[in-house]
PDB file of C-alpha atoms in Angstrom:
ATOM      1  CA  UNK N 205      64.923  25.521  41.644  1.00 50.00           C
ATOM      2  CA  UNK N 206      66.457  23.331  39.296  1.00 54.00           C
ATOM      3  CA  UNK N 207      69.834  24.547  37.102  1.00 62.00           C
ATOM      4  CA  UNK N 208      68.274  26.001  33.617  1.00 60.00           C
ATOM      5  CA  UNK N 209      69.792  23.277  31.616  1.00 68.00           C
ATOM      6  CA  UNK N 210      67.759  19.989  33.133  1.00 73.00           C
ATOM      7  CA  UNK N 211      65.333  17.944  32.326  1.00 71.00           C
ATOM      8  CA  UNK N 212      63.407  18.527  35.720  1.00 70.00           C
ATOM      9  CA  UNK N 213      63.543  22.196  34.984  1.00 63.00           C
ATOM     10  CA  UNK N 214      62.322  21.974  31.140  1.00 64.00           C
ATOM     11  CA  UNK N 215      59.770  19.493  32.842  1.00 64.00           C
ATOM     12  CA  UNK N 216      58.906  22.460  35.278  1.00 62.00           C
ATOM     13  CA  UNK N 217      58.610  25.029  32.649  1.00 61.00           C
ATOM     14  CA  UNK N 218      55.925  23.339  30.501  1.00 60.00           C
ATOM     15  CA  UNK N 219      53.759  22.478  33.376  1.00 59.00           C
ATOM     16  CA  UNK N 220      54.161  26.087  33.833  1.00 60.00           C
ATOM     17  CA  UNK N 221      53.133  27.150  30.653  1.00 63.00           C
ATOM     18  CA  UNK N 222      50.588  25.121  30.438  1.00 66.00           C
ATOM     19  CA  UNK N 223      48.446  27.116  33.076  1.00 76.00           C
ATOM     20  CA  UNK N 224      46.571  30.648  32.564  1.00 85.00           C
ATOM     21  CA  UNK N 225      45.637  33.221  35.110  1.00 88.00           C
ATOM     22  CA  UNK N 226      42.582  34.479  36.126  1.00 91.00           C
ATOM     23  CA  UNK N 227      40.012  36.509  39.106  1.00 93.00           C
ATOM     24  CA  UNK N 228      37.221  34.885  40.210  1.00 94.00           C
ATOM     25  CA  UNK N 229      34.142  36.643  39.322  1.00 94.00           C
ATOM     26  CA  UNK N 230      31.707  34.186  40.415  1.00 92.00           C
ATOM     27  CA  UNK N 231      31.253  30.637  41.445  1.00 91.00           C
ATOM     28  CA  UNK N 232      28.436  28.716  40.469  1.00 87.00           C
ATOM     29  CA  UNK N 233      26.031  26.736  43.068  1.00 85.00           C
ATOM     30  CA  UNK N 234      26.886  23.335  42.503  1.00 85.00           C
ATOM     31  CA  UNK N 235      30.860  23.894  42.261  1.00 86.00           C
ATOM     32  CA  UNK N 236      33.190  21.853  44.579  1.00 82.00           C
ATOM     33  CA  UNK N 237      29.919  19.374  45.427  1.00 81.00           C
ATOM     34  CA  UNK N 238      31.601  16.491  44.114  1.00 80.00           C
ATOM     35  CA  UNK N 239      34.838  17.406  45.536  1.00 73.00           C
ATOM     36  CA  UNK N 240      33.052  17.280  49.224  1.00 75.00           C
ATOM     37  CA  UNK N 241      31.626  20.566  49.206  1.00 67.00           C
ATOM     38  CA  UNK N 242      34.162  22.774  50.304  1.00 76.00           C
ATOM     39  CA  UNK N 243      35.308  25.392  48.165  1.00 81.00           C
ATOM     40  CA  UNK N 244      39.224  25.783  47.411  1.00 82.00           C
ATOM     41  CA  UNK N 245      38.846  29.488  45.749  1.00 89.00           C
ATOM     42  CA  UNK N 246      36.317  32.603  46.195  1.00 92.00           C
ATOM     43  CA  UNK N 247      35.056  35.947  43.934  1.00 94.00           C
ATOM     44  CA  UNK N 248      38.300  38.042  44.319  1.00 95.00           C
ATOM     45  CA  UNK N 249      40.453  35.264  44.650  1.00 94.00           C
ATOM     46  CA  UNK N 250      43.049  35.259  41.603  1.00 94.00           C
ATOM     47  CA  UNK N 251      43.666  31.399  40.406  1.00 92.00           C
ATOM     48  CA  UNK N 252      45.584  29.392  37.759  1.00 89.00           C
ATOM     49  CA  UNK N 253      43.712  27.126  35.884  1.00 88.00           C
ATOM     50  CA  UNK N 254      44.443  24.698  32.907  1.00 84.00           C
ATOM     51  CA  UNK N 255      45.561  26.659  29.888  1.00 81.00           C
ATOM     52  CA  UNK N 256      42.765  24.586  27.590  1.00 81.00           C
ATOM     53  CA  UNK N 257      40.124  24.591  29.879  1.00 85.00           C
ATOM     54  CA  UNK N 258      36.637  26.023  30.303  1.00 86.00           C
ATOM     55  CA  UNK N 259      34.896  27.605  27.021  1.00 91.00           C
ATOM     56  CA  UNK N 260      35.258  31.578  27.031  1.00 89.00           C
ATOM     57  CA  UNK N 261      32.640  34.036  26.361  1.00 92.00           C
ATOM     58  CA  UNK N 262      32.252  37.538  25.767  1.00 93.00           C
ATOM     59  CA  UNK N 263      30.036  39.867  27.493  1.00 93.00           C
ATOM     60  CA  UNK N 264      27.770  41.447  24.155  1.00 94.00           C
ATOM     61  CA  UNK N 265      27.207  44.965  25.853  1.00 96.00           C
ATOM     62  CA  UNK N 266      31.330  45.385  27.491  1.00 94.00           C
ATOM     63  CA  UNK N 267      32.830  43.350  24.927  1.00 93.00           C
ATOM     64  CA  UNK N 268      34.591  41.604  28.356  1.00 91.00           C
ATOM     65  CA  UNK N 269      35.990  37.770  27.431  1.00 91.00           C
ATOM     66  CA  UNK N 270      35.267  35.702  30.519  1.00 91.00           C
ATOM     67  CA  UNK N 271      36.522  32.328  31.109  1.00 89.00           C
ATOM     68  CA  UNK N 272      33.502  29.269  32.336  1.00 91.00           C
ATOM     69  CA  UNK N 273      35.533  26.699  34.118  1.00 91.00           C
ATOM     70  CA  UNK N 274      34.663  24.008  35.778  1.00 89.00           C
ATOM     71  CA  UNK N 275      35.932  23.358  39.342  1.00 87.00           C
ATOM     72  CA  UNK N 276      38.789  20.966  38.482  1.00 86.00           C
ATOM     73  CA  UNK N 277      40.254  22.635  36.455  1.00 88.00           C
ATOM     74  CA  UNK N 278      41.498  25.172  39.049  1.00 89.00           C
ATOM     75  CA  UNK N 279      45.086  24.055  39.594  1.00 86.00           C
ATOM     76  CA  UNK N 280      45.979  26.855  42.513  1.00 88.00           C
ATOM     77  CA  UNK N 281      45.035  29.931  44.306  1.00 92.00           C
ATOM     78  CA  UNK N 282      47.536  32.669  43.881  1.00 90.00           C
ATOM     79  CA  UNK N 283      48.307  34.776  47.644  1.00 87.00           C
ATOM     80  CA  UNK N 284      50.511  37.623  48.138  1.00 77.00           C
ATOM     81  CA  UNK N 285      53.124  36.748  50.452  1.00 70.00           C
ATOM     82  CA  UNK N 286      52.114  37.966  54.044  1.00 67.00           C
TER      83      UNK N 286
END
């Protein structure tokens, strides 16, 4: 990782911040079809997506704020190291 006072490392810490975190809590029927068809992230799977993206919602009965995404905007799937 680049030393704290770079330019590569600001660079690196806006791309960073410009990302939000989320679970998967479904995935719609025509996502990843024009990517080829094969799906880069599952229900359960916790991603980082683009920090403007999608349009969020609230569930009227939990009061719950979901995120709607679309399937490009899903910049990474976040594992647990093994």
């Amino acid at each position: 990782f680049p030393s704290h006072d770079t330019k590569e490392f600001k660079e690196i810490r806006l791309e960073q911040n410009a990302v939000d975190k989320g679970l998967v809590v479904s995935v719609g029927p025509t996502a990843w079809k024009d990517f080829g068809g094969e799906p880069w992230c599952a229900v359960g799977d916790y991603i980082a997506f683009a920090k403007h993206a999608g349009k969020y919602i609230e569930d009227p009965e939990t009061k719950e704020e979901f995120a709607l995404l679309n399937d490009e905007d899903i910049v990474c799937v976040i594992r647990k190291a093994e």
